mmCIF file of C-alpha atoms and ligand atoms in Angstrom:
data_model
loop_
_atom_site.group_PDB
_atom_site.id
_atom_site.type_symbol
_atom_site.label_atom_id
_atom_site.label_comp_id
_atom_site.label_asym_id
_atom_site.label_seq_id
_atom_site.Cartn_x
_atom_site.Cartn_y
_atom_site.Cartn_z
ATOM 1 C CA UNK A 18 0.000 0.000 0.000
ATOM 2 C CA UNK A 19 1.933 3.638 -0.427
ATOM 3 C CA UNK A 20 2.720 5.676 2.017
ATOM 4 C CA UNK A 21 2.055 3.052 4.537
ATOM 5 C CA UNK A 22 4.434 3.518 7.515
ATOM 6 C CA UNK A 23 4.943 0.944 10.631
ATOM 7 C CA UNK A 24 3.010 2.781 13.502
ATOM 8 C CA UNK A 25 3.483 0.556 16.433
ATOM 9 C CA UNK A 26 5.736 -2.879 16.891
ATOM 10 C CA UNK A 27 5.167 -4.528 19.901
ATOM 11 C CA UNK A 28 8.481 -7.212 20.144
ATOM 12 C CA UNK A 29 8.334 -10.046 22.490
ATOM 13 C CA UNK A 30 6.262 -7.989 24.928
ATOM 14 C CA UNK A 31 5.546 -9.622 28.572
ATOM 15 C CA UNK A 32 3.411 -8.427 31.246
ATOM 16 C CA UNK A 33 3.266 -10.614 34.621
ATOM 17 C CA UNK A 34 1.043 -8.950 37.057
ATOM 18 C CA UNK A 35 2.574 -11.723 40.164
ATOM 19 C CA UNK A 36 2.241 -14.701 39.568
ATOM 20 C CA UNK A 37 -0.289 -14.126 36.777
ATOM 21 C CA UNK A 38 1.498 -13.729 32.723
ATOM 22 C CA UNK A 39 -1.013 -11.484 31.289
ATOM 23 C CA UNK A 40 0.921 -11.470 27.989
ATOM 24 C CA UNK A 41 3.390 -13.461 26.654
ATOM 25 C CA UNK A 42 6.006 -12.874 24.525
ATOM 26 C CA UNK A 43 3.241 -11.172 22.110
ATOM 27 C CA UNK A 44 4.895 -9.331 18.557
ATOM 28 C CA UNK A 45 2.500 -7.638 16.566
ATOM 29 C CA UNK A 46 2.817 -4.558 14.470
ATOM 30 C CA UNK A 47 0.330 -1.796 13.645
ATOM 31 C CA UNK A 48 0.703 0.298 10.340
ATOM 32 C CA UNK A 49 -1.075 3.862 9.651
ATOM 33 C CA UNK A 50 -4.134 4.440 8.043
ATOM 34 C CA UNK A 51 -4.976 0.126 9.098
ATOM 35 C CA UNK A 52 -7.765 -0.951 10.781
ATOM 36 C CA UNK A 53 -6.687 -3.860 13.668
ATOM 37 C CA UNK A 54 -8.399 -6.023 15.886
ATOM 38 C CA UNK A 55 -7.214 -7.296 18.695
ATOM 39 C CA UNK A 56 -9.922 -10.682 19.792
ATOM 40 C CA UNK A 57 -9.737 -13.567 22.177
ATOM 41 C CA UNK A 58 -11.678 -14.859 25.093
ATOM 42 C CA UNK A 59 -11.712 -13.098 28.239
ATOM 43 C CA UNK A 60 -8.602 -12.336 30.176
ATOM 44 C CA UNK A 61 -6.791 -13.744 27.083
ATOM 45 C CA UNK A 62 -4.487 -9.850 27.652
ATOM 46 C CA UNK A 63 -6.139 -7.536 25.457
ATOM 47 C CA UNK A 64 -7.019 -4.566 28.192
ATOM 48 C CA UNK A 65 -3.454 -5.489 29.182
ATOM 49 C CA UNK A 66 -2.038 -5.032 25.490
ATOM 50 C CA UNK A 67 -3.950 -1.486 25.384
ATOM 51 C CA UNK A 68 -2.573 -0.754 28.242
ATOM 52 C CA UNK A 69 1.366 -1.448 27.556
ATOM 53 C CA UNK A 70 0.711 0.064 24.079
ATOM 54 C CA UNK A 71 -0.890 3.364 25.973
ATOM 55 C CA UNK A 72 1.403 3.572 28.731
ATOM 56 C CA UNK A 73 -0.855 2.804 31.708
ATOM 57 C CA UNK A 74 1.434 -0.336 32.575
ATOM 58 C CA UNK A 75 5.470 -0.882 31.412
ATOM 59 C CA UNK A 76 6.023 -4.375 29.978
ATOM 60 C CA UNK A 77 8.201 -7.386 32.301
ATOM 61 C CA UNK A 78 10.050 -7.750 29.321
ATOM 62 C CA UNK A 79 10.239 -7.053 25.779
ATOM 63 C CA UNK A 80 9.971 -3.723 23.712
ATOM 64 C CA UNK A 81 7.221 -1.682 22.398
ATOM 65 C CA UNK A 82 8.149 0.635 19.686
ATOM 66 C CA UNK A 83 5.986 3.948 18.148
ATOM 67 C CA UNK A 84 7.164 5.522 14.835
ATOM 68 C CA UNK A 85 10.643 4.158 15.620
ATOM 69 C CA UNK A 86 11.155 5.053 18.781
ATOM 70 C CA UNK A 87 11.269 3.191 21.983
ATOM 71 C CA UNK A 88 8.593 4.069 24.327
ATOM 72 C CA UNK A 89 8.642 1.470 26.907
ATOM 73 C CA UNK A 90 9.831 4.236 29.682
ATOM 74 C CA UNK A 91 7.226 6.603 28.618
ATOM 75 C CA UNK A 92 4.059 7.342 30.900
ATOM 76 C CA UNK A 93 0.845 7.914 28.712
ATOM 77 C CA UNK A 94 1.373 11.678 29.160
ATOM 78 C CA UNK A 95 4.424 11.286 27.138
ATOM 79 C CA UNK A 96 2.826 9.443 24.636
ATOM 80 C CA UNK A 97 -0.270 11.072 23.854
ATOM 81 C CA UNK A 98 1.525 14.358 22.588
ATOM 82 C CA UNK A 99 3.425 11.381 19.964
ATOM 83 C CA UNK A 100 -0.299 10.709 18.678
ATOM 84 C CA UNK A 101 -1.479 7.627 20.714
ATOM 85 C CA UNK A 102 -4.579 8.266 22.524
ATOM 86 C CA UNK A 103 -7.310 5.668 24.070
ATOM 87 C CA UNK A 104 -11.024 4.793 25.166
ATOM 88 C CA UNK A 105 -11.330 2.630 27.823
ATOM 89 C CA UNK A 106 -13.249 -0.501 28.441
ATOM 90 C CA UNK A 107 -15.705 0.844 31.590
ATOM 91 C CA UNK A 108 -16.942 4.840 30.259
ATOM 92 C CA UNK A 109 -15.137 7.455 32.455
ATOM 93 C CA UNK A 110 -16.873 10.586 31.372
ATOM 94 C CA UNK A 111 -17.320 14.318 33.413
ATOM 95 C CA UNK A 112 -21.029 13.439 35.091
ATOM 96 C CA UNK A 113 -21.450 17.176 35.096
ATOM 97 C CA UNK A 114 -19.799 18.217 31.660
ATOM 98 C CA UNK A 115 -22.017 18.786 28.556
ATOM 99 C CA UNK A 116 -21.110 16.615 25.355
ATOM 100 C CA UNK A 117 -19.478 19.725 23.690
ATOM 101 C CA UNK A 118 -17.733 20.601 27.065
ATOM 102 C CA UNK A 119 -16.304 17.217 27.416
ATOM 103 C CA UNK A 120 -14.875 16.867 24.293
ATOM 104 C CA UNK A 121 -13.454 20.591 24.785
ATOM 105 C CA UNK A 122 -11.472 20.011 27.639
ATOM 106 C CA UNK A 123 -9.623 17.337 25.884
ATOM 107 C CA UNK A 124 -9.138 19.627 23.193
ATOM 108 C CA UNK A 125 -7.209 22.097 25.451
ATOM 109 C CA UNK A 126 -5.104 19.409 27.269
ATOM 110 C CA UNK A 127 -3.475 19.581 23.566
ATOM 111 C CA UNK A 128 -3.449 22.835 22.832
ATOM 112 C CA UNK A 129 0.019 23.715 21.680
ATOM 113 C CA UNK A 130 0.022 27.484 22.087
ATOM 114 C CA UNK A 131 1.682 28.329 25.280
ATOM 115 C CA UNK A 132 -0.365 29.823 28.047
ATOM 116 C CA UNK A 133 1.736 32.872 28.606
ATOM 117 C CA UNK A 134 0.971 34.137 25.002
ATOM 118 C CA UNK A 135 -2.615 33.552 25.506
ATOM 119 C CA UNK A 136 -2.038 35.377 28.802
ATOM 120 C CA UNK A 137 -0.683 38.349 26.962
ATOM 121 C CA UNK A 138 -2.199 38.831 23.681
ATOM 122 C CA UNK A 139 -6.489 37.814 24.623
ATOM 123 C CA UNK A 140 -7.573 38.627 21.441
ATOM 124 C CA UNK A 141 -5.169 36.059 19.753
ATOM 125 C CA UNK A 142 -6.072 33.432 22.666
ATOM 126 C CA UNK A 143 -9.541 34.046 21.597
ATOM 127 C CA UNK A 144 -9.364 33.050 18.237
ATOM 128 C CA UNK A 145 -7.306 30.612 19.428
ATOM 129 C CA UNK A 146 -10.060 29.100 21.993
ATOM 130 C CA UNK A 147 -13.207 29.807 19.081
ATOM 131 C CA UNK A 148 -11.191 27.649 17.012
ATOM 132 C CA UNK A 149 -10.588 24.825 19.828
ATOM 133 C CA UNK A 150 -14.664 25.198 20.027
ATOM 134 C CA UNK A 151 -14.849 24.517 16.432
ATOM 135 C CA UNK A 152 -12.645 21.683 16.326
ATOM 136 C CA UNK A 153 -14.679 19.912 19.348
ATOM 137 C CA UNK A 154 -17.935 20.759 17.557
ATOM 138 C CA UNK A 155 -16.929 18.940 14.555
ATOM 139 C CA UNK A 156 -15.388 15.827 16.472
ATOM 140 C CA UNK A 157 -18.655 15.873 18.108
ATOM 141 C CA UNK A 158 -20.695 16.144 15.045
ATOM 142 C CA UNK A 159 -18.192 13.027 13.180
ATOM 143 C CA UNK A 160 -19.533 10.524 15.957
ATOM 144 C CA UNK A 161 -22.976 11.209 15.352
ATOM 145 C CA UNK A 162 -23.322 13.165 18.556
ATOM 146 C CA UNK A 163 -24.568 16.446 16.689
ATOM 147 C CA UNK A 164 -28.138 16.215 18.701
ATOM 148 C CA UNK A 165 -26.940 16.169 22.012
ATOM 149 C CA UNK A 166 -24.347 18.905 21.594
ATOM 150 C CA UNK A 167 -25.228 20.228 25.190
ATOM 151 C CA UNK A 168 -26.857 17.730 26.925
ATOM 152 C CA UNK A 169 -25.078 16.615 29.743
ATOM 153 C CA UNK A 170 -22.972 13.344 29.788
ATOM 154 C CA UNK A 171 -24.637 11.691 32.715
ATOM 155 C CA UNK A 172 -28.179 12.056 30.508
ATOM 156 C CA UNK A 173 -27.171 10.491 26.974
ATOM 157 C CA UNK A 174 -27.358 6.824 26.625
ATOM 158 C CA UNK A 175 -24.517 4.441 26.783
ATOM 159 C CA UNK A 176 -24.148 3.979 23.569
ATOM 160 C CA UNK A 177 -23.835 7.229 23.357
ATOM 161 C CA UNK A 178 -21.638 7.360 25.343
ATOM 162 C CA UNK A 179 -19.212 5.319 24.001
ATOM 163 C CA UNK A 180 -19.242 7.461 21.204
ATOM 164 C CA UNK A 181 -18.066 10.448 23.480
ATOM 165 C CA UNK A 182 -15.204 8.944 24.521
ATOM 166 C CA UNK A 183 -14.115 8.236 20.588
ATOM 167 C CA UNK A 184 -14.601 12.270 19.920
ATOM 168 C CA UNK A 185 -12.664 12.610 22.824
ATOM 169 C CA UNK A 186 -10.004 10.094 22.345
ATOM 170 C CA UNK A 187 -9.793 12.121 19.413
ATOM 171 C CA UNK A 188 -9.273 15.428 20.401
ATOM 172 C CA UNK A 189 -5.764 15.021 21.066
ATOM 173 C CA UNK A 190 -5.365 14.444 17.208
ATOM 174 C CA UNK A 191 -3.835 10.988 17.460
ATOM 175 C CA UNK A 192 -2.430 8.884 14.205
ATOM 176 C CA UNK A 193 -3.332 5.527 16.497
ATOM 177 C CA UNK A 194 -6.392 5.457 17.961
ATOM 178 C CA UNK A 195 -7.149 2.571 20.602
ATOM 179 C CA UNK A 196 -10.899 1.253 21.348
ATOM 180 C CA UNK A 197 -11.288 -1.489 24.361
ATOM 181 C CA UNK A 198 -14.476 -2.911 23.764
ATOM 182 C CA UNK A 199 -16.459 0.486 22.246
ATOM 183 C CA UNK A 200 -20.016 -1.619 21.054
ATOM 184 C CA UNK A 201 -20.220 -2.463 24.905
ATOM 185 C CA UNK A 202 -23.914 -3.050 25.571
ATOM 186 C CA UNK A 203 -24.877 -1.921 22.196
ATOM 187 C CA UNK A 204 -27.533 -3.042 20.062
ATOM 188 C CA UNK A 205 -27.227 -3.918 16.683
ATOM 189 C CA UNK A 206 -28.369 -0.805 15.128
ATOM 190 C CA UNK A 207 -25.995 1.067 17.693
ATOM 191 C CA UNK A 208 -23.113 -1.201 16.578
ATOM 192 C CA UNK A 209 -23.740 -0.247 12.589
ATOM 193 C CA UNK A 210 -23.498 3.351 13.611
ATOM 194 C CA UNK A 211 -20.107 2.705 15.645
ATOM 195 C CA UNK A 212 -18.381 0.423 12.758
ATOM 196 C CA UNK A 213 -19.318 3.215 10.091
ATOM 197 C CA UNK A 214 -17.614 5.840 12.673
ATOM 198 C CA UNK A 215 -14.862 3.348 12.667
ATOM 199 C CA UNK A 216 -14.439 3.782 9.205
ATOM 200 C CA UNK A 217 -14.899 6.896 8.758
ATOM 201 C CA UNK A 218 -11.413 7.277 11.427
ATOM 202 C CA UNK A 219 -10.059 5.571 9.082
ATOM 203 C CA UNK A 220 -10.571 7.500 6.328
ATOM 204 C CA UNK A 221 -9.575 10.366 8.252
ATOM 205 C CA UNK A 222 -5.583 8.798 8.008
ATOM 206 C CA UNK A 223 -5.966 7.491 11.307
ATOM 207 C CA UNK A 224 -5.065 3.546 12.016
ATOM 208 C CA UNK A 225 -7.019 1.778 14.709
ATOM 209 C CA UNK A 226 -6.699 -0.615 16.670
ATOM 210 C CA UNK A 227 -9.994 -2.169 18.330
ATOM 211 C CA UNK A 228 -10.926 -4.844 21.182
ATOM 212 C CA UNK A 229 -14.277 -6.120 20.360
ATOM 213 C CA UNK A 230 -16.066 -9.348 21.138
ATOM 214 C CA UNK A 231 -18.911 -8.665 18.249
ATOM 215 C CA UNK A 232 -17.264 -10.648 15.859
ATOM 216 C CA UNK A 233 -19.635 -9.344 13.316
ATOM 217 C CA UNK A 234 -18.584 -5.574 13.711
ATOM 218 C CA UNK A 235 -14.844 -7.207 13.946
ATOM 219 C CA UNK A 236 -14.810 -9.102 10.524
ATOM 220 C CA UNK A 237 -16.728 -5.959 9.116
ATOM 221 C CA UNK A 238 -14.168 -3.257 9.735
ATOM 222 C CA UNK A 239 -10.784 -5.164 10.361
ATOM 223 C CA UNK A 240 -8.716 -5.391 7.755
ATOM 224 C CA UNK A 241 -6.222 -7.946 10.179
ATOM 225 C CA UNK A 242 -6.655 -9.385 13.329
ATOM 226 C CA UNK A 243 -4.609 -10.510 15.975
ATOM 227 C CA UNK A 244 -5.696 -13.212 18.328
ATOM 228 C CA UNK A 245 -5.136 -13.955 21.467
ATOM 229 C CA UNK A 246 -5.767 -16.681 24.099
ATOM 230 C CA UNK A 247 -3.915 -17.229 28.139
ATOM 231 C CA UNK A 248 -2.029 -14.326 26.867
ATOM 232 C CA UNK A 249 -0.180 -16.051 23.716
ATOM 233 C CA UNK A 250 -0.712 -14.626 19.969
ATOM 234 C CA UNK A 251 -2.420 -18.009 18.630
ATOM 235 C CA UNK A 252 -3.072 -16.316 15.238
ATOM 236 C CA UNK A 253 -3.321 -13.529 13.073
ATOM 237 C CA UNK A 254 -4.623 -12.698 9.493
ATOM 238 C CA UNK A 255 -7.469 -11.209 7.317
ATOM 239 C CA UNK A 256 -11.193 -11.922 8.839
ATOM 240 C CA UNK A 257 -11.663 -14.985 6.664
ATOM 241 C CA UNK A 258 -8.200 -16.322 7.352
ATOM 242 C CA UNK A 259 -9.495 -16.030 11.238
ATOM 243 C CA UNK A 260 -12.660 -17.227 10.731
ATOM 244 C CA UNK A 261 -11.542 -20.898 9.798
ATOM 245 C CA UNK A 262 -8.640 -20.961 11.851
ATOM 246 C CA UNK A 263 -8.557 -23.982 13.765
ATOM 247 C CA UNK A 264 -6.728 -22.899 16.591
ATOM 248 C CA UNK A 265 -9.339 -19.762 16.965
ATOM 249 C CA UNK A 266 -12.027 -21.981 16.566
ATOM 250 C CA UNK A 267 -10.628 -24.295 19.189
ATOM 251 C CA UNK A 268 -9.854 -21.192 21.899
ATOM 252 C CA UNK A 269 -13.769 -19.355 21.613
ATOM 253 C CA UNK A 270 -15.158 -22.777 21.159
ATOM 254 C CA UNK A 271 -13.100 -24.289 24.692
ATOM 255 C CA UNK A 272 -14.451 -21.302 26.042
ATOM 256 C CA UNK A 273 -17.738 -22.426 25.715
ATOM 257 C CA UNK A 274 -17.309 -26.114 27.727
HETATM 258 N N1 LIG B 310 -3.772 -5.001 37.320
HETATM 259 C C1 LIG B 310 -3.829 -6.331 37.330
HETATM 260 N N2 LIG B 310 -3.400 -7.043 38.408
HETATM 261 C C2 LIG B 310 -3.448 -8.391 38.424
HETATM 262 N N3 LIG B 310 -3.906 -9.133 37.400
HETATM 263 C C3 LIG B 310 -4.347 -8.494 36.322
HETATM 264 C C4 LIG B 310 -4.338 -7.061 36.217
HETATM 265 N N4 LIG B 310 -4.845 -6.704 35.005
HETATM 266 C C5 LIG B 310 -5.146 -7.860 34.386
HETATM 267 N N5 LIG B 310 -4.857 -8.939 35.166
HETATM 268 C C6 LIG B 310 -5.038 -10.351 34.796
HETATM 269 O O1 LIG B 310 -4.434 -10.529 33.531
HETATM 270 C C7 LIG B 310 -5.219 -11.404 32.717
HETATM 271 C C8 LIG B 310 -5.593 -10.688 31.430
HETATM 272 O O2 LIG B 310 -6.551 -9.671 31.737
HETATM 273 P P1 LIG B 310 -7.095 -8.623 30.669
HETATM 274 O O3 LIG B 310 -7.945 -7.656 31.408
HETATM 275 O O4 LIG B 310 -5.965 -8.083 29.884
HETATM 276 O O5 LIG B 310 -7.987 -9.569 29.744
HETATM 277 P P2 LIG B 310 -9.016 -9.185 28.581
HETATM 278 O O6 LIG B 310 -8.634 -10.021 27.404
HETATM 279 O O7 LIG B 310 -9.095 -7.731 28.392
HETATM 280 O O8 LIG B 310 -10.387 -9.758 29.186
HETATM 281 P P3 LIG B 310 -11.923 -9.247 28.958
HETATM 282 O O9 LIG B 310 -12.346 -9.788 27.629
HETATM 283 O O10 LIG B 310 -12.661 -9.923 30.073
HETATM 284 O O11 LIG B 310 -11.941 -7.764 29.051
HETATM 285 C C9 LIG B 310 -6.389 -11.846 33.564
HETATM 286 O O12 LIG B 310 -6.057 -13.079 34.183
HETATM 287 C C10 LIG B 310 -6.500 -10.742 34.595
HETATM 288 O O13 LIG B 310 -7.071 -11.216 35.794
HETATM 289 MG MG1 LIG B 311 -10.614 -6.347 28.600
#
């Protein structure tokens, strides 16, 4: 594909939490402008993978590089400002924040101009904060949002929610974006709305990189997925290559006993 560059490359990354290996020795690269999903039964590692990719949690072992760079020693503030950003499995919203305001306040957190010249020259610093207004109204009109502009968090539904914390996920204008498990108590009609907001990251030169356990919405917006089970990568391809993998078929299927 041109102008495809290697985003993330996770190499022989561990995470042991005491006695319990959360991932193991798991490689897996993400490219821009891709689309990734990241399956496998539960507490197979993938909340743990987000989190070693986003900085919440350093790896035991192993190396986890961004745009060439290792980042293993970086806390998340470090490496949201390099264009990673993340939702989170459970919603962690401002109860008492409207929509717009919510997304607003991430918007500021990466504002670039420095407070002192917004300090001394207001006029510029309001142009400066009508145009971070602008850029939150838009996010919050790309997730479908448009309606509830300035409702208040706590009212809108969860589904809704969910896609609040995309629009602000991507306030901080990341090139990775990473979703844990964003079609959470959605139903299907919700979930059609969230994979064509998916896409449309996509086509906004973003690269994703989603936990889901709707394998419809997965095969329908992924194009490669990386499975997991206990921890271990047990395969990875394009959705039909994963659909009739044995081994995957075997770990959801075990699951199931
Ligand atoms: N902070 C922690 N301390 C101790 N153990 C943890 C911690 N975080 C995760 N684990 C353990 O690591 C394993 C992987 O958990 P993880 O949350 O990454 O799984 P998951 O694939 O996201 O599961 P789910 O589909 O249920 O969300 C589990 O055994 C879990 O109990
Ligand atoms: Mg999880």
């Amino acid at each position: 594909m041109p102008d495809q560059e290697r985003l993330l490359s996770l190499q022989q990354v561990s995470k042991n939490f005491g006695g319990v290996q959360a991932v193991k020795n798991l490689s897996f690269d993400v490219n821009s402008n891709e689309i990734v999903g990241l399956i496998g039964p539960n507490g197979s590692g993938k909340s743990t993978t987000v989190n070693l990719i986003s900085g919440a949690v350093p790896p035991s072992s192993g190396d986890i590089i961004w745009r060439s760079q290792n980042v293993n020693k970086l806390p998340i503030s470090q490496r949201v400002p390099l264009g990673l950003a993340r939702t989170f499995q459970t919603t962690s919203l401002l109860a008492e924040y409207s929509v717009l305001d919510q997304v607003l306040t991430a918007c500021h957190t990466s504002y670039r101009v420095s407070p002192w010249r917004s300090v001394l020259r207001m006029k510029d610093a309001r142009a400066q904060d009508e145009e971070q207004v602008e850029k939150a109204r838009e996010l919050v009109e790309f997730v479908g949002l448009g309606e509830v502009t300035n409702d208040l968090t706590s009212t809108i539904s969860s589904a809704q929610q969910r896609l609040l914390m995309i629009a602000t996920a991507m306030a901080a204008d990341p090139k990775l974006i990473l979703l844990d498990e964003p079609a959470a108590g959605m139903v299907a009609k919700e979930r059609k709305e969230l994979a064509n907001v998916i896409k449309r990251i996509r086509e906004r030169g973003l690269a994703v990189l989603v936990i889901e356990h709707h394998m419809g919405l997965i095969m329908e917006v992924c194009e490669r997925i990386v499975v997991l089970n206990f921890g271990e990568k047990i395969a990875q391809g394009k959705p039909e290559e994963i659909q009739r993998d044995s081994a995957v078929i075997e770990a959801y299927l075990g699951g199931v006993h």
